[in-house]
Amino acid sequence: MRLLSLACAIALGLSSVAAQAATPQPSAKVPGSEAIVSKTLANGLKIVVWPDHDIPNANYYTFYKVGSRNEYPGITGLAHYFEHMMFNGTTKRAPGEFDRQMEAAGGSNNASTSNDLTIYTDWFPSSALETIFDLEGDRMANLSFDPKVVESEREVVFSERRSSIDNDNFGTLMEQMQATAWTAHPYQFPTIGWPSDIEGWKLDDLKKFFKTYYAPNNAVLVVAGDVDPAQVFALADKYLASLPKQPEPTPITTVEPEQQGERRLVVERADAQSPIVAYAFHSGIGAGSKEFPTLELLTTILSQGESSRLHQRLVEKEQAATQAGAFAEAGFDPGLLWIYAMLPPGGDMAKVETLLDDELAKVARDGVTAAELDKARNLKASAFWRGMATINGKARALGTYEVFNGDYRKLFDAPAAYDAVTAADVQALAKKILRIQNRTTGLLKPVAAAATAADKEAAK
Amino acid sequence: MSFFRNVSIALVAAFAFNSAIAADIKLPDYQTVTLDNGATVLLMPRKDVPLVAANIAVRGGALADAAGKEGTADLLGEMLSKGAGSRSALQFAQTVDGAGGSLGFGSSREAIIANAQFLSKDSALMLSLLADALLRPTMDSAEFDKLRKRAIDGIANAKDSDPRQLIGTYTGGWLFRGHPYGRSTGGDETSLATITLSDLQAFRQQQMGGDRLIIAIAGDFDATAVTAQLKQSFGAWPKASGGLPAVEAKARETGRRVLLIDKPGATQTYFALANVGSKRGDPAEAAQDLVQTAFGGRFTSMLNTELRVKSGLTYGARSGIERASQPGPVAISSFTKTETTKAAIDLAIATLDRLHKDGLDAATIDSAKRYVAGQYAPGLETAPQLAAQLVDMTLYGDSRETIDGYLGNIAAATPAQIAAARAVFPESKDLAIVAIGDAATIRDVIKSYGPLTEMKLTDPRFSPN
């Protein structure tokens, strides 16, 4: 199979959470969803359990309502770095023990950090349930920071940054665009952090961060799979109920002022072959907004599948790009709608801009057809059911709805919300946001002379 | 963009198979039907979500590509859905997307492959689209020209992206230099440029036909209706006119040779250490998988512990075993900032030496067994996974015991068998080494590992000649 360019992978990754928010057919009911139970502990930790005994496995998802949105200059990247540190030792367990004990019990784990959330996941045979609770309860209560590990993990994060950003042209361009599109809101910070900030965190920053955000009342726990809810709640009482509630974190109240004209930026790359043209529009819509389904359907019509507008025009009809796509950010605050095109070597960036402008203007001017809207709804329905086919997808979807929409049950109300979207709604939204004044334009431009590695990685 | 703690091993490892020692994990029931023309049909109805999945392999694949025309099978795979039956390329795409379906073709080393998933109510539509694509592709020349150009340009796009995606392709090409396993299944910029539409037509005639077809349907569908439709759709597909490509095993290499791929200005070096490993059906498979898990297949593996956890040299280090009809590559791979290239490669080599010198202790073996068992079932959870598994088993002539008995073999692997299975990893004196990085800075370091060959990342090939 051909290589999937990272741009495409990023787009897929970013839309995956949104895809969970897709619609089942109105008549469809998710088998087994009647067995979901939830409970909130006295310390504010909300727990949702979806028992599903198809395979003898379960997962344990902790969603913390913290991400790079909660940072400020000087500590950018701290939420993500902290995510790494959550695995590196407690007052009861030496660094590395968390992973060793989990894997010895048959479990694996990962974690991810975005603008809005830090999500920790364990995948394990259901026989390991108590081990997982013990490990998770310990790190929520007793995290400790070994100064040596703090330093070595800094290097790990730098290595991650080099692969995802510095040595990936689309990653570099997106970081610059994000920093340009936002003037006031902390969505301007790259989640992985600016290099000088990665160098600069202090132990005290970490301690403060832990106390503020890693509180039971700032988290949602979802367990899905081969478990008995009563047993889950009993283990939660044993391992998590004694965690102290903390004061609510300071809310992020900054509202991005309305953009009043296009912002353009160019990133020059000496060793590049392929130009990239990307647009970032302020969508004005957060994941919990009533309008979010409209934004998703618009994005789907523009970019999903080979019959999508952008692919047909730029890739098939004009052959001006090798790939064209779009994805909408889903967060607590209104995010960006990204539109991008990867060009062939020597591709004409001005022509691609003209074509993108024309396609976007067309949606705003003429709206979308009934067939396109049906298609988008069907694509959403399939994505929804693909999510419901795994215990992992079920846990992700429940947690995503709980944190962004305030109630996991809204996952099952989605059909009505999607069905309520009309072609006129999609057109009105396109008109409102797809304006040049509301846009940051980013160009990745291959240039001749090679910059030296030393210039590229200042201070490292 | 989300940043992950580690890149899922499953995304990268060729076939890491893993789950609970106590649990009895078996393939769900399925039936096999052989059509008159030799096609194999596998059906696994499962009531879970209202989706139906198809997985298809047509034996032959990229190994049948003519020399110098690598990428033929893969391009042909992609061409099949660019207009088929009565539908143009656009109409075909509109039909798939309109139903909310997904449908993709390509080629692996040993078969042209297709994956599809639709809502249950559209299972008949899905099968008719697949039949049109396989039996009645339009093979329009304008569509072909576009597709070929896009394939070539797409490689240039990939070379501007994260090098982690590419290191495997270069490593396979370097290790299997001059052997069919060294060819990139998707071809390269040079080979793709030589392929014509008539090459595709000829390939289709010689290497595609009913006798080569394996099709598995899993999920929520009516077995009777689907069986009837499959018989009607594929039962009359004539046989392929050519012979299946045959491949000789490549022997494990002795000594070292090094390929340096220049990415000017790269701030990180991406490297792999490889040799020939193991093949499908190797009796030592379970024991090898335990060694692979402990050495480079999970977060606490020896490699990740040394290169990431203890030293902070990298975001990730791993190993992998890729098994095919003949022995495939076994490789160690990681990446590190340009300045620590030597430290990281030396440490990877020292860790390999330690595996051979010290072996694995009882606690590590026990942990690896539990880990493999605990991670096994999620790989057999969904209809697309199960359909792919049925096709894979059929393609390689395995029985269901390959799946049903796997965890039993894992549990039964003895310390002596596991010690012997370390031999799937080469000695450090016998390595094909590949590095992508800033050649001006790292050339002298890379040269110290063995006789050096150089090329540029922008060269229109994945191998130096």
JSON list of C-alpha atoms in Angstrom, two decimals, chain A residues 210-404:
[
{"chain": "A", "resi": 210, "resn": "PHE", "atom": "CA", "xyz": [-0.26, 18.45, 39.45]},
{"chain": "A", "resi": 211, "resn": "LYS", "atom": "CA", "xyz": [-2.05, 19.98, 42.41]},
{"chain": "A", "resi": 212, "resn": "THR", "atom": "CA", "xyz": [-4.15, 22.30, 40.26]},
{"chain": "A", "resi": 213, "resn": "TYR", "atom": "CA", "xyz": [-5.29, 20.07, 37.44]},
{"chain": "A", "resi": 214, "resn": "TYR", "atom": "CA", "xyz": [-4.80, 16.45, 38.49]},
{"chain": "A", "resi": 215, "resn": "ALA", "atom": "CA", "xyz": [-7.72, 16.57, 40.87]},
{"chain": "A", "resi": 216, "resn": "PRO", "atom": "CA", "xyz": [-10.59, 14.06, 40.96]},
{"chain": "A", "resi": 217, "resn": "ASN", "atom": "CA", "xyz": [-13.05, 16.89, 40.37]},
{"chain": "A", "resi": 218, "resn": "ASN", "atom": "CA", "xyz": [-11.20, 17.83, 37.16]},
{"chain": "A", "resi": 219, "resn": "ALA", "atom": "CA", "xyz": [-11.32, 14.31, 35.70]},
{"chain": "A", "resi": 220, "resn": "VAL", "atom": "CA", "xyz": [-13.68, 11.80, 34.15]},
{"chain": "A", "resi": 221, "resn": "LEU", "atom": "CA", "xyz": [-13.05, 8.06, 34.38]},
{"chain": "A", "resi": 222, "resn": "VAL", "atom": "CA", "xyz": [-14.53, 5.69, 31.80]},
{"chain": "A", "resi": 223, "resn": "VAL", "atom": "CA", "xyz": [-14.23, 1.91, 31.97]},
{"chain": "A", "resi": 224, "resn": "ALA", "atom": "CA", "xyz": [-15.56, -0.21, 29.11]},
{"chain": "A", "resi": 225, "resn": "GLY", "atom": "CA", "xyz": [-15.38, -3.91, 28.48]},
{"chain": "A", "resi": 226, "resn": "ASP", "atom": "CA", "xyz": [-15.57, -7.20, 30.35]},
{"chain": "A", "resi": 227, "resn": "VAL", "atom": "CA", "xyz": [-16.31, -5.77, 33.80]},
{"chain": "A", "resi": 228, "resn": "ASP", "atom": "CA", "xyz": [-19.11, -5.72, 36.36]},
{"chain": "A", "resi": 229, "resn": "PRO", "atom": "CA", "xyz": [-20.07, -2.11, 37.20]},
{"chain": "A", "resi": 230, "resn": "ALA", "atom": "CA", "xyz": [-20.53, -2.98, 40.88]},
{"chain": "A", "resi": 231, "resn": "GLN", "atom": "CA", "xyz": [-16.96, -4.28, 40.98]},
{"chain": "A", "resi": 232, "resn": "VAL", "atom": "CA", "xyz": [-15.68, -1.15, 39.21]},
{"chain": "A", "resi": 233, "resn": "PHE", "atom": "CA", "xyz": [-17.41, 1.10, 41.74]},
{"chain": "A", "resi": 234, "resn": "ALA", "atom": "CA", "xyz": [-16.10, -0.98, 44.65]},
{"chain": "A", "resi": 235, "resn": "LEU", "atom": "CA", "xyz": [-12.55, -0.66, 43.34]},
{"chain": "A", "resi": 236, "resn": "ALA", "atom": "CA", "xyz": [-13.06, 3.06, 42.79]},
{"chain": "A", "resi": 237, "resn": "ASP", "atom": "CA", "xyz": [-14.14, 3.41, 46.41]},
{"chain": "A", "resi": 238, "resn": "LYS", "atom": "CA", "xyz": [-11.07, 1.49, 47.52]},
{"chain": "A", "resi": 239, "resn": "TYR", "atom": "CA", "xyz": [-8.46, 3.23, 45.37]},
{"chain": "A", "resi": 240, "resn": "LEU", "atom": "CA", "xyz": [-9.84, 6.62, 44.33]},
{"chain": "A", "resi": 241, "resn": "ALA", "atom": "CA", "xyz": [-12.40, 7.82, 46.87]},
{"chain": "A", "resi": 242, "resn": "SER", "atom": "CA", "xyz": [-9.77, 9.11, 49.31]},
{"chain": "A", "resi": 243, "resn": "LEU", "atom": "CA", "xyz": [-8.24, 11.50, 46.75]},
{"chain": "A", "resi": 244, "resn": "PRO", "atom": "CA", "xyz": [-8.83, 15.02, 48.02]},
{"chain": "A", "resi": 245, "resn": "LYS", "atom": "CA", "xyz": [-11.02, 17.37, 46.06]},
{"chain": "A", "resi": 246, "resn": "GLN", "atom": "CA", "xyz": [-9.17, 20.51, 44.93]},
{"chain": "A", "resi": 247, "resn": "PRO", "atom": "CA", "xyz": [-10.36, 24.04, 44.26]},
{"chain": "A", "resi": 248, "resn": "GLU", "atom": "CA", "xyz": [-11.71, 24.36, 40.72]},
{"chain": "A", "resi": 249, "resn": "PRO", "atom": "CA", "xyz": [-8.91, 25.40, 38.36]},
{"chain": "A", "resi": 250, "resn": "THR", "atom": "CA", "xyz": [-9.01, 29.00, 37.16]},
{"chain": "A", "resi": 251, "resn": "PRO", "atom": "CA", "xyz": [-11.27, 28.99, 34.12]},
{"chain": "A", "resi": 252, "resn": "ILE", "atom": "CA", "xyz": [-9.89, 30.09, 30.77]},
{"chain": "A", "resi": 253, "resn": "THR", "atom": "CA", "xyz": [-11.99, 33.14, 29.99]},
{"chain": "A", "resi": 254, "resn": "THR", "atom": "CA", "xyz": [-10.05, 34.76, 27.14]},
{"chain": "A", "resi": 255, "resn": "VAL", "atom": "CA", "xyz": [-12.18, 35.24, 24.06]},
{"chain": "A", "resi": 256, "resn": "GLU", "atom": "CA", "xyz": [-10.27, 35.64, 20.82]},
{"chain": "A", "resi": 257, "resn": "PRO", "atom": "CA", "xyz": [-11.12, 39.03, 19.29]},
{"chain": "A", "resi": 258, "resn": "GLU", "atom": "CA", "xyz": [-12.66, 38.85, 15.86]},
{"chain": "A", "resi": 259, "resn": "GLN", "atom": "CA", "xyz": [-10.08, 38.68, 13.08]},
{"chain": "A", "resi": 260, "resn": "GLN", "atom": "CA", "xyz": [-10.30, 41.69, 10.81]},
{"chain": "A", "resi": 261, "resn": "GLY", "atom": "CA", "xyz": [-8.20, 40.73, 7.85]},
{"chain": "A", "resi": 262, "resn": "GLU", "atom": "CA", "xyz": [-6.14, 37.96, 6.37]},
{"chain": "A", "resi": 263, "resn": "ARG", "atom": "CA", "xyz": [-2.85, 36.96, 8.01]},
{"chain": "A", "resi": 264, "resn": "ARG", "atom": "CA", "xyz": [-0.28, 35.37, 5.74]},
{"chain": "A", "resi": 265, "resn": "LEU", "atom": "CA", "xyz": [2.89, 33.57, 6.59]},
{"chain": "A", "resi": 266, "resn": "VAL", "atom": "CA", "xyz": [5.58, 31.70, 4.70]},
{"chain": "A", "resi": 267, "resn": "VAL", "atom": "CA", "xyz": [7.84, 28.94, 5.96]},
{"chain": "A", "resi": 268, "resn": "GLU", "atom": "CA", "xyz": [10.88, 28.40, 3.75]},
{"chain": "A", "resi": 269, "resn": "ARG", "atom": "CA", "xyz": [12.37, 24.92, 3.62]},
{"chain": "A", "resi": 270, "resn": "ALA", "atom": "CA", "xyz": [15.69, 24.27, 1.97]},
{"chain": "A", "resi": 271, "resn": "ASP", "atom": "CA", "xyz": [15.46, 20.52, 1.51]},
{"chain": "A", "resi": 272, "resn": "ALA", "atom": "CA", "xyz": [11.76, 20.42, 0.63]},
{"chain": "A", "resi": 273, "resn": "GLN", "atom": "CA", "xyz": [10.34, 19.14, -2.65]},
{"chain": "A", "resi": 274, "resn": "SER", "atom": "CA", "xyz": [6.62, 19.66, -2.12]},
{"chain": "A", "resi": 275, "resn": "PRO", "atom": "CA", "xyz": [4.93, 23.01, -1.49]},
{"chain": "A", "resi": 276, "resn": "ILE", "atom": "CA", "xyz": [1.97, 23.09, 0.91]},
{"chain": "A", "resi": 277, "resn": "VAL", "atom": "CA", "xyz": [-0.89, 25.60, 0.98]},
{"chain": "A", "resi": 278, "resn": "ALA", "atom": "CA", "xyz": [-3.03, 25.70, 4.12]},
{"chain": "A", "resi": 279, "resn": "TYR", "atom": "CA", "xyz": [-5.81, 27.89, 5.46]},
{"chain": "A", "resi": 280, "resn": "ALA", "atom": "CA", "xyz": [-6.99, 28.16, 9.06]},
{"chain": "A", "resi": 281, "resn": "PHE", "atom": "CA", "xyz": [-10.38, 29.82, 9.58]},
{"chain": "A", "resi": 282, "resn": "HIS", "atom": "CA", "xyz": [-11.81, 30.66, 12.98]},
{"chain": "A", "resi": 283, "resn": "SER", "atom": "CA", "xyz": [-14.88, 28.41, 13.15]},
{"chain": "A", "resi": 284, "resn": "GLY", "atom": "CA", "xyz": [-16.37, 30.25, 16.12]},
{"chain": "A", "resi": 285, "resn": "ILE", "atom": "CA", "xyz": [-17.71, 26.89, 17.31]},
{"chain": "A", "resi": 286, "resn": "GLY", "atom": "CA", "xyz": [-16.63, 24.70, 20.22]},
{"chain": "A", "resi": 287, "resn": "ALA", "atom": "CA", "xyz": [-17.22, 20.94, 20.49]},
{"chain": "A", "resi": 288, "resn": "GLY", "atom": "CA", "xyz": [-20.11, 21.34, 22.90]},
{"chain": "A", "resi": 289, "resn": "SER", "atom": "CA", "xyz": [-21.93, 23.91, 20.78]},
{"chain": "A", "resi": 290, "resn": "LYS", "atom": "CA", "xyz": [-25.30, 23.18, 19.20]},
{"chain": "A", "resi": 291, "resn": "GLU", "atom": "CA", "xyz": [-23.74, 24.25, 15.91]},
{"chain": "A", "resi": 292, "resn": "PHE", "atom": "CA", "xyz": [-20.89, 21.75, 16.03]},
{"chain": "A", "resi": 293, "resn": "PRO", "atom": "CA", "xyz": [-22.76, 19.09, 13.99]},
{"chain": "A", "resi": 294, "resn": "THR", "atom": "CA", "xyz": [-23.26, 21.70, 11.25]},
{"chain": "A", "resi": 295, "resn": "LEU", "atom": "CA", "xyz": [-19.51, 22.38, 11.20]},
{"chain": "A", "resi": 296, "resn": "GLU", "atom": "CA", "xyz": [-18.80, 18.65, 10.99]},
{"chain": "A", "resi": 297, "resn": "LEU", "atom": "CA", "xyz": [-21.18, 18.14, 8.08]},
{"chain": "A", "resi": 298, "resn": "LEU", "atom": "CA", "xyz": [-19.65, 21.10, 6.23]},
{"chain": "A", "resi": 299, "resn": "THR", "atom": "CA", "xyz": [-16.14, 19.69, 6.78]},
{"chain": "A", "resi": 300, "resn": "THR", "atom": "CA", "xyz": [-17.27, 16.24, 5.63]},
{"chain": "A", "resi": 301, "resn": "ILE", "atom": "CA", "xyz": [-18.80, 17.59, 2.42]},
{"chain": "A", "resi": 302, "resn": "LEU", "atom": "CA", "xyz": [-15.63, 19.54, 1.67]},
{"chain": "A", "resi": 303, "resn": "SER", "atom": "CA", "xyz": [-13.13, 16.82, 2.36]},
{"chain": "A", "resi": 304, "resn": "GLN", "atom": "CA", "xyz": [-14.25, 13.29, 3.12]},
{"chain": "A", "resi": 305, "resn": "GLY", "atom": "CA", "xyz": [-13.92, 10.63, 0.47]},
{"chain": "A", "resi": 306, "resn": "GLU", "atom": "CA", "xyz": [-12.86, 10.74, -3.15]},
{"chain": "A", "resi": 307, "resn": "SER", "atom": "CA", "xyz": [-16.15, 12.32, -4.16]},
{"chain": "A", "resi": 308, "resn": "SER", "atom": "CA", "xyz": [-15.58, 15.28, -1.83]},
{"chain": "A", "resi": 309, "resn": "ARG", "atom": "CA", "xyz": [-15.47, 18.77, -3.28]},
{"chain": "A", "resi": 310, "resn": "LEU", "atom": "CA", "xyz": [-11.84, 19.56, -2.52]},
{"chain": "A", "resi": 311, "resn": "HIS", "atom": "CA", "xyz": [-10.51, 16.22, -3.74]},
{"chain": "A", "resi": 312, "resn": "GLN", "atom": "CA", "xyz": [-12.54, 16.32, -6.94]},
{"chain": "A", "resi": 313, "resn": "ARG", "atom": "CA", "xyz": [-11.56, 19.87, -7.85]},
{"chain": "A", "resi": 314, "resn": "LEU", "atom": "CA", "xyz": [-7.92, 20.07, -6.81]},
{"chain": "A", "resi": 315, "resn": "VAL", "atom": "CA", "xyz": [-6.74, 16.50, -7.20]},
{"chain": "A", "resi": 316, "resn": "GLU", "atom": "CA", "xyz": [-8.92, 14.95, -9.92]},
{"chain": "A", "resi": 317, "resn": "LYS", "atom": "CA", "xyz": [-10.10, 17.79, -12.12]},
{"chain": "A", "resi": 318, "resn": "GLU", "atom": "CA", "xyz": [-7.18, 20.23, -12.01]},
{"chain": "A", "resi": 319, "resn": "GLN", "atom": "CA", "xyz": [-4.39, 17.95, -10.79]},
{"chain": "A", "resi": 320, "resn": "ALA", "atom": "CA", "xyz": [-2.99, 20.89, -8.91]},
{"chain": "A", "resi": 321, "resn": "ALA", "atom": "CA", "xyz": [-2.52, 18.92, -5.68]},
{"chain": "A", "resi": 322, "resn": "THR", "atom": "CA", "xyz": [-1.76, 15.35, -4.67]},
{"chain": "A", "resi": 323, "resn": "GLN", "atom": "CA", "xyz": [-3.99, 15.62, -1.62]},
{"chain": "A", "resi": 324, "resn": "ALA", "atom": "CA", "xyz": [-6.54, 18.11, -0.37]},
{"chain": "A", "resi": 325, "resn": "GLY", "atom": "CA", "xyz": [-8.38, 17.96, 2.91]},
{"chain": "A", "resi": 326, "resn": "ALA", "atom": "CA", "xyz": [-10.08, 19.72, 5.76]},
{"chain": "A", "resi": 327, "resn": "PHE", "atom": "CA", "xyz": [-10.60, 19.11, 9.46]},
{"chain": "A", "resi": 328, "resn": "ALA", "atom": "CA", "xyz": [-12.30, 21.02, 12.24]},
{"chain": "A", "resi": 329, "resn": "GLU", "atom": "CA", "xyz": [-10.89, 21.29, 15.73]},
{"chain": "A", "resi": 330, "resn": "ALA", "atom": "CA", "xyz": [-13.12, 20.06, 18.57]},
{"chain": "A", "resi": 331, "resn": "GLY", "atom": "CA", "xyz": [-12.36, 21.72, 21.90]},
{"chain": "A", "resi": 332, "resn": "PHE", "atom": "CA", "xyz": [-13.85, 23.57, 24.84]},
{"chain": "A", "resi": 333, "resn": "ASP", "atom": "CA", "xyz": [-13.46, 26.91, 23.10]},
{"chain": "A", "resi": 334, "resn": "PRO", "atom": "CA", "xyz": [-14.14, 27.79, 19.46]},
{"chain": "A", "resi": 335, "resn": "GLY", "atom": "CA", "xyz": [-11.32, 26.40, 17.34]},
{"chain": "A", "resi": 336, "resn": "LEU", "atom": "CA", "xyz": [-10.02, 26.44, 13.78]},
{"chain": "A", "resi": 337, "resn": "LEU", "atom": "CA", "xyz": [-11.29, 24.91, 10.57]},
{"chain": "A", "resi": 338, "resn": "TRP", "atom": "CA", "xyz": [-8.23, 23.77, 8.61]},
{"chain": "A", "resi": 339, "resn": "ILE", "atom": "CA", "xyz": [-8.13, 23.42, 4.84]},
{"chain": "A", "resi": 340, "resn": "TYR", "atom": "CA", "xyz": [-4.95, 22.15, 3.21]},
{"chain": "A", "resi": 341, "resn": "ALA", "atom": "CA", "xyz": [-3.46, 21.02, -0.07]},
{"chain": "A", "resi": 342, "resn": "MET", "atom": "CA", "xyz": [-0.20, 19.13, -0.63]},
{"chain": "A", "resi": 343, "resn": "LEU", "atom": "CA", "xyz": [1.34, 20.02, -3.99]},
{"chain": "A", "resi": 344, "resn": "PRO", "atom": "CA", "xyz": [3.50, 18.02, -6.36]},
{"chain": "A", "resi": 345, "resn": "PRO", "atom": "CA", "xyz": [7.15, 19.10, -6.65]},
{"chain": "A", "resi": 346, "resn": "GLY", "atom": "CA", "xyz": [7.20, 22.38, -8.56]},
{"chain": "A", "resi": 347, "resn": "GLY", "atom": "CA", "xyz": [3.46, 22.84, -7.94]},
{"chain": "A", "resi": 348, "resn": "ASP", "atom": "CA", "xyz": [1.90, 26.26, -8.41]},
{"chain": "A", "resi": 349, "resn": "MET", "atom": "CA", "xyz": [0.87, 27.64, -5.01]},
{"chain": "A", "resi": 350, "resn": "ALA", "atom": "CA", "xyz": [-0.95, 30.67, -6.43]},
{"chain": "A", "resi": 351, "resn": "LYS", "atom": "CA", "xyz": [-3.07, 28.44, -8.62]},
{"chain": "A", "resi": 352, "resn": "VAL", "atom": "CA", "xyz": [-3.93, 26.22, -5.67]},
{"chain": "A", "resi": 353, "resn": "GLU", "atom": "CA", "xyz": [-5.00, 29.25, -3.64]},
{"chain": "A", "resi": 354, "resn": "THR", "atom": "CA", "xyz": [-7.24, 30.39, -6.48]},
{"chain": "A", "resi": 355, "resn": "LEU", "atom": "CA", "xyz": [-8.84, 26.96, -6.73]},
{"chain": "A", "resi": 356, "resn": "LEU", "atom": "CA", "xyz": [-9.38, 26.67, -2.98]},
{"chain": "A", "resi": 357, "resn": "ASP", "atom": "CA", "xyz": [-10.88, 30.16, -2.90]},
{"chain": "A", "resi": 358, "resn": "ASP", "atom": "CA", "xyz": [-13.22, 29.29, -5.72]},
{"chain": "A", "resi": 359, "resn": "GLU", "atom": "CA", "xyz": [-14.40, 26.05, -4.09]},
{"chain": "A", "resi": 360, "resn": "LEU", "atom": "CA", "xyz": [-14.95, 27.70, -0.72]},
{"chain": "A", "resi": 361, "resn": "ALA", "atom": "CA", "xyz": [-16.76, 30.64, -2.31]},
{"chain": "A", "resi": 362, "resn": "LYS", "atom": "CA", "xyz": [-19.02, 28.21, -4.15]},
{"chain": "A", "resi": 363, "resn": "VAL", "atom": "CA", "xyz": [-20.21, 26.56, -0.93]},
{"chain": "A", "resi": 364, "resn": "ALA", "atom": "CA", "xyz": [-20.97, 29.95, 0.58]},
{"chain": "A", "resi": 365, "resn": "ARG", "atom": "CA", "xyz": [-22.66, 31.25, -2.58]},
{"chain": "A", "resi": 366, "resn": "ASP", "atom": "CA", "xyz": [-24.63, 28.21, -3.78]},
{"chain": "A", "resi": 367, "resn": "GLY", "atom": "CA", "xyz": [-24.91, 26.00, -0.69]},
{"chain": "A", "resi": 368, "resn": "VAL", "atom": "CA", "xyz": [-24.83, 22.20, -0.69]},
{"chain": "A", "resi": 369, "resn": "THR", "atom": "CA", "xyz": [-27.13, 19.67, -2.33]},
{"chain": "A", "resi": 370, "resn": "ALA", "atom": "CA", "xyz": [-29.52, 17.31, -0.58]},
{"chain": "A", "resi": 371, "resn": "ALA", "atom": "CA", "xyz": [-27.46, 14.38, -1.87]},
{"chain": "A", "resi": 372, "resn": "GLU", "atom": "CA", "xyz": [-24.28, 15.80, -0.35]},
{"chain": "A", "resi": 373, "resn": "LEU", "atom": "CA", "xyz": [-25.99, 16.30, 2.97]},
{"chain": "A", "resi": 374, "resn": "ASP", "atom": "CA", "xyz": [-27.29, 12.72, 2.92]},
{"chain": "A", "resi": 375, "resn": "LYS", "atom": "CA", "xyz": [-23.82, 11.48, 2.04]},
{"chain": "A", "resi": 376, "resn": "ALA", "atom": "CA", "xyz": [-22.29, 13.39, 4.95]},
{"chain": "A", "resi": 377, "resn": "ARG", "atom": "CA", "xyz": [-24.88, 11.98, 7.35]},
{"chain": "A", "resi": 378, "resn": "ASN", "atom": "CA", "xyz": [-24.22, 8.44, 6.11]},
{"chain": "A", "resi": 379, "resn": "LEU", "atom": "CA", "xyz": [-20.47, 8.88, 6.48]},
{"chain": "A", "resi": 380, "resn": "LYS", "atom": "CA", "xyz": [-21.06, 10.09, 10.03]},
{"chain": "A", "resi": 381, "resn": "ALA", "atom": "CA", "xyz": [-23.32, 7.12, 10.75]},
{"chain": "A", "resi": 382, "resn": "SER", "atom": "CA", "xyz": [-20.67, 4.64, 9.57]},
{"chain": "A", "resi": 383, "resn": "ALA", "atom": "CA", "xyz": [-18.01, 6.36, 11.63]},
{"chain": "A", "resi": 384, "resn": "PHE", "atom": "CA", "xyz": [-20.28, 6.24, 14.66]},
{"chain": "A", "resi": 385, "resn": "TRP", "atom": "CA", "xyz": [-20.84, 2.51, 14.29]},
{"chain": "A", "resi": 386, "resn": "ARG", "atom": "CA", "xyz": [-17.15, 1.84, 13.69]},
{"chain": "A", "resi": 387, "resn": "GLY", "atom": "CA", "xyz": [-16.56, 3.52, 17.05]},
{"chain": "A", "resi": 388, "resn": "MET", "atom": "CA", "xyz": [-19.26, 1.36, 18.66]},
{"chain": "A", "resi": 389, "resn": "ALA", "atom": "CA", "xyz": [-17.64, -1.83, 17.31]},
{"chain": "A", "resi": 390, "resn": "THR", "atom": "CA", "xyz": [-14.84, -1.80, 19.89]},
{"chain": "A", "resi": 391, "resn": "ILE", "atom": "CA", "xyz": [-14.67, -1.37, 23.64]},
{"chain": "A", "resi": 392, "resn": "ASN", "atom": "CA", "xyz": [-11.99, 1.22, 22.96]},
{"chain": "A", "resi": 393, "resn": "GLY", "atom": "CA", "xyz": [-14.26, 3.25, 20.69]},
{"chain": "A", "resi": 394, "resn": "LYS", "atom": "CA", "xyz": [-17.09, 3.04, 23.21]},
{"chain": "A", "resi": 395, "resn": "ALA", "atom": "CA", "xyz": [-14.95, 4.40, 26.06]},
{"chain": "A", "resi": 396, "resn": "ARG", "atom": "CA", "xyz": [-13.55, 7.19, 23.89]},
{"chain": "A", "resi": 397, "resn": "ALA", "atom": "CA", "xyz": [-16.97, 8.27, 22.71]},
{"chain": "A", "resi": 398, "resn": "LEU", "atom": "CA", "xyz": [-18.50, 8.30, 26.19]},
{"chain": "A", "resi": 399, "resn": "GLY", "atom": "CA", "xyz": [-15.59, 10.27, 27.63]},
{"chain": "A", "resi": 400, "resn": "THR", "atom": "CA", "xyz": [-15.54, 12.75, 24.76]},
{"chain": "A", "resi": 401, "resn": "TYR", "atom": "CA", "xyz": [-19.25, 13.51, 25.16]},
{"chain": "A", "resi": 402, "resn": "GLU", "atom": "CA", "xyz": [-18.97, 13.73, 28.93]},
{"chain": "A", "resi": 403, "resn": "VAL", "atom": "CA", "xyz": [-16.17, 16.31, 28.85]},
{"chain": "A", "resi": 404, "resn": "PHE", "atom": "CA", "xyz": [-17.24, 18.41, 25.86]}
]
